[in-house]
Coordinates of C-alpha atoms and ligand atoms in Angstrom, one line a residue:
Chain A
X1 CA 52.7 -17.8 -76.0
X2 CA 51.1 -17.6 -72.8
X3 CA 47.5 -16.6 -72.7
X4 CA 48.5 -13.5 -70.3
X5 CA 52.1 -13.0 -71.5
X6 CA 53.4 -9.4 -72.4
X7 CA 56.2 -10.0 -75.0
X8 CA 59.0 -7.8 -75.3
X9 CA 59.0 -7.1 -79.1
X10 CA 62.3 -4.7 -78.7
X11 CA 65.2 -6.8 -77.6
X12 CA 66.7 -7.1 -80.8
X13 CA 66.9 -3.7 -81.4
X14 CA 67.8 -2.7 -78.3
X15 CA 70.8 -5.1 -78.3
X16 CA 72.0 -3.6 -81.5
X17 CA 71.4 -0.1 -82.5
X18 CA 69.6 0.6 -79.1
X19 CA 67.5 2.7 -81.3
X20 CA 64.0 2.3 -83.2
X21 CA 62.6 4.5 -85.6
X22 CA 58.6 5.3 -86.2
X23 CA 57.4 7.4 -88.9
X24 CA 54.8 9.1 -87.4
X25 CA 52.4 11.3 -89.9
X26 CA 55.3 12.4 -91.6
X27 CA 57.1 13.3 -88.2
X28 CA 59.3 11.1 -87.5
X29 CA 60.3 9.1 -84.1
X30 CA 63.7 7.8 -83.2
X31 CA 62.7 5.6 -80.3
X32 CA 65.3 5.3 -77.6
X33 CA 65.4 1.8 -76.2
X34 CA 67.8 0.5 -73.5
X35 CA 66.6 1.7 -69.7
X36 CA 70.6 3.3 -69.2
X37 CA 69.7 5.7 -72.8
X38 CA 65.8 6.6 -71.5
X39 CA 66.7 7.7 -68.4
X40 CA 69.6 10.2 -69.4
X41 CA 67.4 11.7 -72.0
X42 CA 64.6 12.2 -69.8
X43 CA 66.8 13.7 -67.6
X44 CA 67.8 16.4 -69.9
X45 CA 65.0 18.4 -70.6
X46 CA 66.9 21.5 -72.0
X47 CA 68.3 19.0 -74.8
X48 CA 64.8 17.2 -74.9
X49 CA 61.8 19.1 -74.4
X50 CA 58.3 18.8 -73.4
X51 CA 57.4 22.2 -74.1
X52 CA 57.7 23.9 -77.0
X53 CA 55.6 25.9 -79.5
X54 CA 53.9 22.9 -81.1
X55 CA 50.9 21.4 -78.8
X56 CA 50.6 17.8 -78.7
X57 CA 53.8 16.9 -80.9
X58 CA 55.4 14.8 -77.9
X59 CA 52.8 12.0 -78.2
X60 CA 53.3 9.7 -80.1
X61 CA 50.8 9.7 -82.2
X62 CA 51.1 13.1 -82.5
X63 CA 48.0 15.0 -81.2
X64 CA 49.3 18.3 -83.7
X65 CA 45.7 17.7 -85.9
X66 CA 43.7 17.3 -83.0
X67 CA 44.5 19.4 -79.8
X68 CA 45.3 23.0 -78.9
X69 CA 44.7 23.0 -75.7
X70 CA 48.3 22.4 -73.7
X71 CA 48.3 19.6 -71.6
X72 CA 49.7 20.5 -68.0
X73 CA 52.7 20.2 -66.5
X74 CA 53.4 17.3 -69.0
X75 CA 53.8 20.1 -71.9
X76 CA 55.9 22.4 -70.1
X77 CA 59.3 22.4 -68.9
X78 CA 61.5 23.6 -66.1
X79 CA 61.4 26.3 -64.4
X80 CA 57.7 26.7 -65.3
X81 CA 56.8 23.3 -64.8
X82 CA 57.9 23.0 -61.3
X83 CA 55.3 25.9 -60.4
X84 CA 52.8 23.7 -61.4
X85 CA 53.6 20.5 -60.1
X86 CA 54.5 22.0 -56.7
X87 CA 50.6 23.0 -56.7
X88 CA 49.3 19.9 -57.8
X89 CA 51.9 17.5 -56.4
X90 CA 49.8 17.5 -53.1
X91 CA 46.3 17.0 -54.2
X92 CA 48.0 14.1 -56.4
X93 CA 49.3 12.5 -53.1
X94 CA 45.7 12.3 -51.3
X95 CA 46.0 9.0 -51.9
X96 CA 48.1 7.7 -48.9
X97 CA 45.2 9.0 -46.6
X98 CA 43.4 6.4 -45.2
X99 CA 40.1 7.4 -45.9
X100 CA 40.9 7.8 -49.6
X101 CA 42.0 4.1 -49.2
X102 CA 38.8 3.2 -47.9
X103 CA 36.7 4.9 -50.5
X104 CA 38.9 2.7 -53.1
X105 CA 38.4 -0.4 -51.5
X106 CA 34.9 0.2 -50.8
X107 CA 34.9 0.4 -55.3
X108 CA 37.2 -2.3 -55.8
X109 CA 34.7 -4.7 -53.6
X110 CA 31.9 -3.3 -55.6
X111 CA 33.1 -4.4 -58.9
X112 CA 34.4 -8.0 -57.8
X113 CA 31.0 -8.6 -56.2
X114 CA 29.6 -7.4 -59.3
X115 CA 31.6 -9.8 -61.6
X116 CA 31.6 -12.8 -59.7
X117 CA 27.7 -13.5 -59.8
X118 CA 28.1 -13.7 -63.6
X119 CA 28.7 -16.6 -65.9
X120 CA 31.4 -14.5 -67.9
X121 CA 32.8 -11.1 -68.0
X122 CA 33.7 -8.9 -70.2
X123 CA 37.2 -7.6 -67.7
X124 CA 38.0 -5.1 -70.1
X125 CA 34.7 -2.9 -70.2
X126 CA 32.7 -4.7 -67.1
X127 CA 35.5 -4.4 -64.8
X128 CA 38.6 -2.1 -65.4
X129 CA 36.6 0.5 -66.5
X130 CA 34.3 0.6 -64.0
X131 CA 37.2 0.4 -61.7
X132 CA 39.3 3.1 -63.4
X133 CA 36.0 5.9 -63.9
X134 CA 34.8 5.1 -60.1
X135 CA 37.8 5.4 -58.9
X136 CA 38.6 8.4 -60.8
X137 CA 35.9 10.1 -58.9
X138 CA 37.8 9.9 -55.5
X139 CA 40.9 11.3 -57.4
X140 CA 38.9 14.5 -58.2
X141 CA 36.8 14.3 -55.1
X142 CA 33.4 14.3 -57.0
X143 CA 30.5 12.6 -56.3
X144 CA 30.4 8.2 -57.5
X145 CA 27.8 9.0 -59.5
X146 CA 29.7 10.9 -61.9
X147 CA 31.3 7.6 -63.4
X148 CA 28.4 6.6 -65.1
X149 CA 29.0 9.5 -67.7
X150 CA 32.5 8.2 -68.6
X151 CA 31.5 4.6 -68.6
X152 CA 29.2 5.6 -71.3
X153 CA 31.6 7.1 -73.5
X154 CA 32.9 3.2 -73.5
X155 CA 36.7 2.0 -73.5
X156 CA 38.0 4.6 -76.0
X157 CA 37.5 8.4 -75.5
X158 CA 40.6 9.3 -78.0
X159 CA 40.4 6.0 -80.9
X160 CA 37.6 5.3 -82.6
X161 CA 37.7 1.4 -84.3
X162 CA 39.1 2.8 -87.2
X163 CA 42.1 4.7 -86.0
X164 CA 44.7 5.6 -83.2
X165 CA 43.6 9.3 -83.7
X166 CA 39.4 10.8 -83.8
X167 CA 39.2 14.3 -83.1
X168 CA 35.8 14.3 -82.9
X169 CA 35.8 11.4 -79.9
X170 CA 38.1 13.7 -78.3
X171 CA 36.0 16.7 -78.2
X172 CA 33.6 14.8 -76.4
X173 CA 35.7 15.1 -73.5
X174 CA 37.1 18.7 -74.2
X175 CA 33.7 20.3 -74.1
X176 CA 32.5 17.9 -71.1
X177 CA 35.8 19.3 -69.0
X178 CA 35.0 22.6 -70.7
X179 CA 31.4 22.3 -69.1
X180 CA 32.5 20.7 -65.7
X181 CA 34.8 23.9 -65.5
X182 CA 32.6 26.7 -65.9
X183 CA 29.8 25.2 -63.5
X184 CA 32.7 24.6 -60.6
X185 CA 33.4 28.7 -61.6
X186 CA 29.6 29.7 -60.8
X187 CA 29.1 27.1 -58.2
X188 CA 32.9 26.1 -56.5
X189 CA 33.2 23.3 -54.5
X190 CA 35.8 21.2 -52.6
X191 CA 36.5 18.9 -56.3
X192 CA 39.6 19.5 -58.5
X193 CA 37.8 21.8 -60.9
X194 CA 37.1 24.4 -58.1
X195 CA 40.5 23.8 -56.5
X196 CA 42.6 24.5 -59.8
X197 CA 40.5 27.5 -60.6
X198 CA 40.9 29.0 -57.1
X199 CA 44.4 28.2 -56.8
X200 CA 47.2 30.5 -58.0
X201 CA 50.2 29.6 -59.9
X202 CA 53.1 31.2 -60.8
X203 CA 52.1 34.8 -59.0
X204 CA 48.8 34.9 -60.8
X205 CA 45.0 33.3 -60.3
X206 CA 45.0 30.0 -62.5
X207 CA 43.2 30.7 -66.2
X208 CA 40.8 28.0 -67.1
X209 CA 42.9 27.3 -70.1
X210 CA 45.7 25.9 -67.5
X211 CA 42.9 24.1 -65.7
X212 CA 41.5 22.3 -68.8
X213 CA 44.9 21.9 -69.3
X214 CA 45.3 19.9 -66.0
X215 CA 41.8 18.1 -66.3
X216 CA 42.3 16.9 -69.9
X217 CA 45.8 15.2 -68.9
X218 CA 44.3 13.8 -65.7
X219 CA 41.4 12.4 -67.6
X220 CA 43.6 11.1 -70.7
X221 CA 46.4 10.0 -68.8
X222 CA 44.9 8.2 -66.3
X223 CA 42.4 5.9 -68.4
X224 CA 44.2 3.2 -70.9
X225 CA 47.0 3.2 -68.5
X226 CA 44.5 1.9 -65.8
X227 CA 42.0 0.4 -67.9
X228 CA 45.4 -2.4 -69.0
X229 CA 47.3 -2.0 -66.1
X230 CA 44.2 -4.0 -64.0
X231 CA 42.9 -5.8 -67.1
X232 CA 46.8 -7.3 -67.2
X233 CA 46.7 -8.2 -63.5
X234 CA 43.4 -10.3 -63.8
X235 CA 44.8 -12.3 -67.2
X236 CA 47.9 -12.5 -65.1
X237 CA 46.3 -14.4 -61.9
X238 CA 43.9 -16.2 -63.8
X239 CA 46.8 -17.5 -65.6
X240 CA 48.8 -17.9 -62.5
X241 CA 46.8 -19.0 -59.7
X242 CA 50.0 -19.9 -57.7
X243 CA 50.6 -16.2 -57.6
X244 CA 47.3 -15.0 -56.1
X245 CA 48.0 -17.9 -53.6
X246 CA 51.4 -16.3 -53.0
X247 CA 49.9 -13.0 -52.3
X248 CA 47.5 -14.7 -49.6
X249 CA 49.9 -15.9 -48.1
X250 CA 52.9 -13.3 -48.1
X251 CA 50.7 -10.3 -48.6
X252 CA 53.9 -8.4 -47.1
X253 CA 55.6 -8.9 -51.0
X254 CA 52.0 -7.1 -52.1
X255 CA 54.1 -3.6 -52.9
X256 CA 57.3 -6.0 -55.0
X257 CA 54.3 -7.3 -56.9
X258 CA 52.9 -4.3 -57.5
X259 CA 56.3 -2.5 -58.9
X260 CA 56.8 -5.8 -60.6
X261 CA 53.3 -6.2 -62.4
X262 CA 53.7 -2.5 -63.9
X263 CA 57.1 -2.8 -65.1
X264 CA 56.1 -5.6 -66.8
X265 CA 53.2 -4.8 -68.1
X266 CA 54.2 -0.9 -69.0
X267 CA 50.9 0.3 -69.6
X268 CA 52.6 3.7 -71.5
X269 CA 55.1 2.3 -74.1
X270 CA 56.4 5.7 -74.3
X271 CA 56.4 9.3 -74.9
X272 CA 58.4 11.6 -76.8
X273 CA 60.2 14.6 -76.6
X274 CA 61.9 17.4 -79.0
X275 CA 65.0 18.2 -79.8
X276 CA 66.1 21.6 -78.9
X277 CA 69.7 21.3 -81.0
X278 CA 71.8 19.3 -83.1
X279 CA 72.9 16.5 -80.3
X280 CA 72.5 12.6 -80.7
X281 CA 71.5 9.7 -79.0
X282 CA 73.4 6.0 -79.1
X283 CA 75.9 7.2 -81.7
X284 CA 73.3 8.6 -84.0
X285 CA 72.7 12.1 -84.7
X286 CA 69.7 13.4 -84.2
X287 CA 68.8 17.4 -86.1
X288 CA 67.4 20.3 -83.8
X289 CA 63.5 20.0 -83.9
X290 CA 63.2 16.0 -84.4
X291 CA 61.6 13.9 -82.3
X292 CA 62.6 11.0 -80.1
X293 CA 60.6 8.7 -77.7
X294 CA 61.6 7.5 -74.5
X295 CA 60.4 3.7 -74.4
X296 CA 59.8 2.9 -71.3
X297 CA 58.3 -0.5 -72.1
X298 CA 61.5 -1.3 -74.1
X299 CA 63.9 -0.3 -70.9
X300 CA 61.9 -2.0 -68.4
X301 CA 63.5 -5.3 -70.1
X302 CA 66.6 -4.4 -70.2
X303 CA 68.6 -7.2 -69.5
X304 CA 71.6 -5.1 -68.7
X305 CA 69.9 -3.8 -65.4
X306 CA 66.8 -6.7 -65.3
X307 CA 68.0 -10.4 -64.3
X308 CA 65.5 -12.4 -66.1
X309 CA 63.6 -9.6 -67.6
X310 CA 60.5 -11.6 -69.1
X311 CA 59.9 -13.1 -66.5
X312 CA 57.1 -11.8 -63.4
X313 CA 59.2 -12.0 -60.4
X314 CA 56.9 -11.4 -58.1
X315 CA 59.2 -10.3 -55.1
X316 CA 61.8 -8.6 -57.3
X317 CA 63.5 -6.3 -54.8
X318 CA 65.5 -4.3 -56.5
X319 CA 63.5 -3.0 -59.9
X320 CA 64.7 0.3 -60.9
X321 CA 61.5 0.3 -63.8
X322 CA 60.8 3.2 -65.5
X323 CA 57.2 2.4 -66.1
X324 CA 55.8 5.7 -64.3
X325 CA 58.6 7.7 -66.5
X326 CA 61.7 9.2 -64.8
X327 CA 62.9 12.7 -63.4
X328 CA 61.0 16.1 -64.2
X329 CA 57.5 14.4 -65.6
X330 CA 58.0 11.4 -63.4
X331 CA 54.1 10.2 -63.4
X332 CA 51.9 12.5 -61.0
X333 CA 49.2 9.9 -60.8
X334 CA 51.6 7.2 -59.9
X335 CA 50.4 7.3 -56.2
X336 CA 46.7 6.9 -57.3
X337 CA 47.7 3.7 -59.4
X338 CA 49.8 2.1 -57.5
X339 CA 46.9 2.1 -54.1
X340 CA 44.9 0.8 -57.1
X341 CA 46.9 -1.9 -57.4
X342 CA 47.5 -2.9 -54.2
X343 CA 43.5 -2.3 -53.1
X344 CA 42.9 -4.5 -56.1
X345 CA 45.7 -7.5 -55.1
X346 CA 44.1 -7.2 -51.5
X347 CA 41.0 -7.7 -52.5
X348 CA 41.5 -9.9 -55.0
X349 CA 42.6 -12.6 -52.6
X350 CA 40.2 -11.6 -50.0
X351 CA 37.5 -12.7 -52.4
X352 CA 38.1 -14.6 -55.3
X353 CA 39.7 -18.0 -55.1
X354 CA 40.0 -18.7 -58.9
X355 CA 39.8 -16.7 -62.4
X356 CA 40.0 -18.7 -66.1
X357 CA 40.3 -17.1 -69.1
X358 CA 37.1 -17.9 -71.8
X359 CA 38.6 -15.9 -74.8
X360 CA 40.5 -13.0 -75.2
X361 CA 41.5 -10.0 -78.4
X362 CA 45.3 -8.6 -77.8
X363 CA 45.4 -5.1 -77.5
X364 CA 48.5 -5.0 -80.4
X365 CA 49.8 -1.9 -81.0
X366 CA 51.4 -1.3 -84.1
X367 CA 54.8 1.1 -84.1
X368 CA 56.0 -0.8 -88.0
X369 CA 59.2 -2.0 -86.7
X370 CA 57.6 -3.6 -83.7
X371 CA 54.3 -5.1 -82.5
X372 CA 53.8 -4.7 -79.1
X373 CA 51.0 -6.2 -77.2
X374 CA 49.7 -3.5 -74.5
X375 CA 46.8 -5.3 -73.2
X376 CA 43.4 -6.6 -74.5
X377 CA 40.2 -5.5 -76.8
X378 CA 38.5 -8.0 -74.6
X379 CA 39.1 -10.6 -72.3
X380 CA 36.4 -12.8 -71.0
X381 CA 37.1 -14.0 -67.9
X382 CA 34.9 -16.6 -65.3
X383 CA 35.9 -15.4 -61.9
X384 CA 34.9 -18.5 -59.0
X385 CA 34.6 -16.6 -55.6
X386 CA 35.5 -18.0 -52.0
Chain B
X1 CA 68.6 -2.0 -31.8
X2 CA 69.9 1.3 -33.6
X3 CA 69.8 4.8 -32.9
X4 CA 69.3 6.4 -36.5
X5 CA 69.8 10.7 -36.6
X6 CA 67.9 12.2 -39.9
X7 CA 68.3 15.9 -40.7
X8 CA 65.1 17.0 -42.4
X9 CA 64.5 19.2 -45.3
X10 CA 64.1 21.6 -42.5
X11 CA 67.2 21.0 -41.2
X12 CA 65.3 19.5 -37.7
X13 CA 67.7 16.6 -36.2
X14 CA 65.3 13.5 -35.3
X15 CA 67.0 10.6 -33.9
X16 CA 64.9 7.4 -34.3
X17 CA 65.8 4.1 -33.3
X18 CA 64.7 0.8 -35.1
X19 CA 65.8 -3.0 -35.4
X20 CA 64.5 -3.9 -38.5
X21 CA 63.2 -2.9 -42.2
X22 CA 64.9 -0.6 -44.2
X23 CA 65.9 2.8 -43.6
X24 CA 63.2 4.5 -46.0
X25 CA 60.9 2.6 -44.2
X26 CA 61.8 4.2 -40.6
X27 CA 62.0 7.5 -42.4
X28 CA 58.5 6.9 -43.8
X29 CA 57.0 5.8 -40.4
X30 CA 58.2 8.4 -38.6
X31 CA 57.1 11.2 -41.7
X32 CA 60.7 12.8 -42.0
X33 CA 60.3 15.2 -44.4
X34 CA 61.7 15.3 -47.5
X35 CA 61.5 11.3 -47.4
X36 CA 58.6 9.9 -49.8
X37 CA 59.8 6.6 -50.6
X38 CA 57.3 6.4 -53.5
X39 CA 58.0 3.1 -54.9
X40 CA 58.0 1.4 -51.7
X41 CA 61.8 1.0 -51.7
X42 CA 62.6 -1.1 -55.2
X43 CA 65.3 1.7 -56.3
X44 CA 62.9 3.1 -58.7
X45 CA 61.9 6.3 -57.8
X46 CA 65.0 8.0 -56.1
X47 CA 62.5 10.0 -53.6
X48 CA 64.6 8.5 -50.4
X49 CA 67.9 10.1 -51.6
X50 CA 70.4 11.1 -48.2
X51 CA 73.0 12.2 -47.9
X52 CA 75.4 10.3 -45.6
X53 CA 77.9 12.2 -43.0
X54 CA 81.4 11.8 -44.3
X55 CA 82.6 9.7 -40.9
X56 CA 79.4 6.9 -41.6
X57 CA 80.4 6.6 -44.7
X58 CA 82.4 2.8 -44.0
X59 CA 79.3 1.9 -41.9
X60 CA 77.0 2.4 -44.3
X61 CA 78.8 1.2 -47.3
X62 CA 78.4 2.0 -50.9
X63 CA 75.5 1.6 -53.4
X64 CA 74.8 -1.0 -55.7
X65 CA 75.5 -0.2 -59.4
X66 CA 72.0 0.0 -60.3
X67 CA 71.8 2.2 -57.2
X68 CA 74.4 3.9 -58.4
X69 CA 73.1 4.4 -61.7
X70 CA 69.6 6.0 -60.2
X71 CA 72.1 8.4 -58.1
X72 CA 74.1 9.4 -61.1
X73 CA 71.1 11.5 -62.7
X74 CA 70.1 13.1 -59.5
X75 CA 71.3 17.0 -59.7
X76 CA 71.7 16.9 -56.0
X77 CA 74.0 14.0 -56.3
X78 CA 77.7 13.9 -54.3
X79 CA 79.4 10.9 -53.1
X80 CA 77.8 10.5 -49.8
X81 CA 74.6 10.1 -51.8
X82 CA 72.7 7.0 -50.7
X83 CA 68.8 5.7 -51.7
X84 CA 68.1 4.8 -48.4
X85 CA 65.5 2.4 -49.3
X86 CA 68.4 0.2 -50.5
X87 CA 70.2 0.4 -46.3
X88 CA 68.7 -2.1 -44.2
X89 CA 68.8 -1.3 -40.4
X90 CA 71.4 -3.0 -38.1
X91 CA 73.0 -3.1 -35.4
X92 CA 75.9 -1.7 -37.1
X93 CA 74.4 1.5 -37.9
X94 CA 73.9 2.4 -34.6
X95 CA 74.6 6.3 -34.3
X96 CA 74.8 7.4 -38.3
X97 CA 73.4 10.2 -39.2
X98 CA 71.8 11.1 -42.7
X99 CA 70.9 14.2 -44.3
X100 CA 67.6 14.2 -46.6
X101 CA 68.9 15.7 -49.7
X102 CA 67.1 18.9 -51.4
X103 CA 64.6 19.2 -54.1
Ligands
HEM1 C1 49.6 2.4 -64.2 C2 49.1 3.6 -64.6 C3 50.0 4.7 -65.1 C4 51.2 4.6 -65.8 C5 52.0 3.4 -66.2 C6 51.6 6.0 -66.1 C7 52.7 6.3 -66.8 C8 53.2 7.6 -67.0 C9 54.5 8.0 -67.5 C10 55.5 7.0 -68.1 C11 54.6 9.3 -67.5 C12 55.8 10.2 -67.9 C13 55.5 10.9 -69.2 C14 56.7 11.7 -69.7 O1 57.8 11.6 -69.2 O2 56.5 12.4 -70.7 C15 53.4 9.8 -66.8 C16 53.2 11.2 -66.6 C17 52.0 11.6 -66.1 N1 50.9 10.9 -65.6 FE1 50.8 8.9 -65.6 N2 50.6 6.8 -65.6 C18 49.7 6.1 -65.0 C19 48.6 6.6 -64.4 C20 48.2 7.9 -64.2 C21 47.0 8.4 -63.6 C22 46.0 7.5 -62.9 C23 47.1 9.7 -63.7 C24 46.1 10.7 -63.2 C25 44.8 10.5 -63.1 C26 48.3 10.1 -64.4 C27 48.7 11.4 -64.7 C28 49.9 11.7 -65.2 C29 50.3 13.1 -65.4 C30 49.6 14.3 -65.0 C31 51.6 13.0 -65.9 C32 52.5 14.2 -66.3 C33 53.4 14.6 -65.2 C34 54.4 15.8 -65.6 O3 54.5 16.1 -66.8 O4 55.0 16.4 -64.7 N3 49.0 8.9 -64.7 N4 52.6 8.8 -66.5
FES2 S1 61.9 4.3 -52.1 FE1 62.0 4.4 -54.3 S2 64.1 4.4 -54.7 FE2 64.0 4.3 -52.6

């Protein structure tokens, strides 16, 4: 196997029962697989629901143990949930103003400048999280310095070493929002905090249990995702150096490569959803109040819909992925990572000629039936500048 | 060179004209509304869905099946539906005219 390979660990089932199954805590997961399957089911939300009584139950791990506090608009459903994205949807798209460009540049130069002086790097904690938390600050429109606080609580605020799941690690972030919230009440500014709790939704002022809501999902959702989605891009060029060359020289494929990269690497396997009634997926029945999970990294390798599906095509043109989810909860921070992305592939072969991996620890996550590799524990990396 | 009409979400006319690219792409450019092309036209997000008027319908030709596919799911759906990302301008589409379709 390739040193920076992403191997698609569901084709098997896919091509047969098009189903997996996960027992999750007792809870368990039928995991829908083929692209064609994901799609529909995330496209019926009455039949599979983000909502519902039980906070936390459509991750997979289940956050029931560990959360009370809603995430939103990712647990709730239509009609609510378009009131809430039809606020945030805007703030969320702030990144296809120049100036935000600029300001993610302006970090993305910082931390190549940082790395190449250095014998070896540690990409995973020296680079993409640097990237991801400074970055992060220009999403919420507070001041750089902030990312120093959340590159101190290191690569995992949710998982401890010893498991998927630590209530406790995750309370460090709760009562840091919780903190964050009630100084932007007594003292408002121009960042997301303030905004949410000046904004009104749904005919009334915005609670600050619906703007932790918000912050805790902005925080959570936007980390791993780009903590492996850049960590995979650097294994990728150092592994492929004819593909940064590419990009030098057709930078006009840089938005292909960009779709491309993420629906290979699929940063979010997937997420699940509830049943609502007795219905069934791929032939198989599934009883009011189970759970499934839309795979996402399981449909983006379909090879019904993907010619050559393992393979990174760098100029795929037509690449209907599903990496950023599909319909209602389509990702809102999509338009954040994706300028990532492309700052990053700009930048990259602006300034470094050549990367080569030292050593490396797969990221494997482990759903019983399948292993799938997400990304990497470490990954030391030289990087040889121009 | 082709003279391209959009009907907004507003229901404002604007008639572009363009030689190359795609038609998400002139859409983009010239910020019709209701036009976001999100994925940068690789038929995966289904934010540059039009609807096509009735008499363009030979010139603009059908979708793709994947296209179709992406269409199939969309609630405002019909079959003049079109991802316009996936209609590359020519001369032949001189004078069509596409309606943005709803939320
Ligand atoms: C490459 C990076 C990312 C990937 C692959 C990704 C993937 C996804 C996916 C697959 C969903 C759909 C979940 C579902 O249907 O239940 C989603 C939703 C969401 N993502 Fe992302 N995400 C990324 C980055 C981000 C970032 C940077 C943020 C914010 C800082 C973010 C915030 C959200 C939010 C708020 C939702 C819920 C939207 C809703 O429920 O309406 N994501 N993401
Ligand atoms: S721009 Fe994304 S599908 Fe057309």
């Amino acid at each position: 196997m390739g040193k920076s390979e992403i191997p698609d660990p569901f084709k098997h089932k896919r091509e047969t029962t098009g189903l997996g199954h996960f027992n999750d805590q007792n809870d368990p997961v039928t995991m829908v697989l083929g692209l064609k399957d994901v799609r529909k089911c995330a496209h019926n939300w009455k039949t599979f629901q983000s909502g519902g009584e039980e906070v936390g139950r459509i991750v997979v791990p289940s956050e029931v143990a560990i959360r009370e506090t809603r995430q939103i608009p990712f647990e709730v459903d239509p009609p609510e949930h378009k009131g809430y994205r039809d606020l945030l949807d805007p703030w969320f798209k702030r990144p296809l103003e120049p100036a935000y460009q600029e300001k993610i540049k302006a970090i993305i130069i910082g931390v190549i400048d940082e790395v190449i002086a250095k014998d070896s790097v540690e990409v995973v904690e020296e680079f993409s999280l640097k990237l991801q938390s400074r970055a992060l600050t220009v999403l919420l429109n507070i001041p750089y310095e902030e990312s120093e606080v959340w590159i101190n609580w290191g690569k995992h605020v949710f998982r401890s070493e010893e498991s998927d799941l630590d209530g406790e690690k995750a309370a460090i972030l709760y009562d840091y929002i919780d903190t964050q919230l009630d100084k932007a009440a007594v003292n408002p500014g121009e960042d997301l905090y303030s905004v949410l709790l000046n904004s009104e939704v749904h005919g009334k002022k915005m609670s600050k249990e619906e703007a932790k809501g918000v912050m805790i999902l902005t925080f959570a959702g936007g980390r791993d995702t780009i903590i492996n989605a850049v960590t995979n891009s650097i294994a990728y060029f150092a592994e492929h150096p004819e593909s940064l060359e590419r990009l030098r020289n057709e930078p006009e494929i840089t938005n292909n490569a960009v779709e491309e990269l993420i629906r290979y690497f699929s940063p979010l396997t997937h997420m699940g959803r509830v049943a609502t009634e007795d219905t069934q997926v791929c032939e198989h029945a599934l009883e009011a109040n189970s759970r499934i999970s839309l795979c996402w990294a399981s449909a983006n390798r379909d090879e019904r819909v993907f010619e050559t599906p393992n393979e990174v095509v760098l100029d795929r043109k037509v690449n209907p992925h599903v990496a950023f989810g599909f319909g209602t909860h389509n990702c809102m921070g999509a338009t954040h990572a994706r300028q990532i992305m492309n700052i990053l592939i700009g930048c990259l072969t602006e300034k470094v000629s050549s990367m080569s991996i030292l050593s490396q620890e797969d990221n494997i996550e482990d759903w019983q039936e399948f292993q799938r590799k997400v990304g990497y524990d470490s990954l030391h990396v030289k990087f040889i500048g121009k | 060179m082709a003279q391209i009409t959009f009907i907004d979400l507003n229901k404002d006319s604007i008639t572009l004209e363009a030689d190359s690219g795609s038609l998400m792409e002139l859409a983009v450019q010239n910020n019709i509304e209701g036009i976001d092309g999100d994925c940068g036209g690789v038929c995966s997000c289904a934010t540059c869905h039009v609807h096509v008027a009735e008499s363009d319908m030979a010139k603009v030709g059908e979708a793709s099946e994947i296209e179709q596919d992406m269409l199939e799911l969309d609630d405002n759906a019909n079959e003049f539906s079109r991802l316009c990302c996936q209609i590359q301008v020519s001369e032949d589409l001189d004078g069509v005219t596409l309606t943005v379709a709803g939320e």
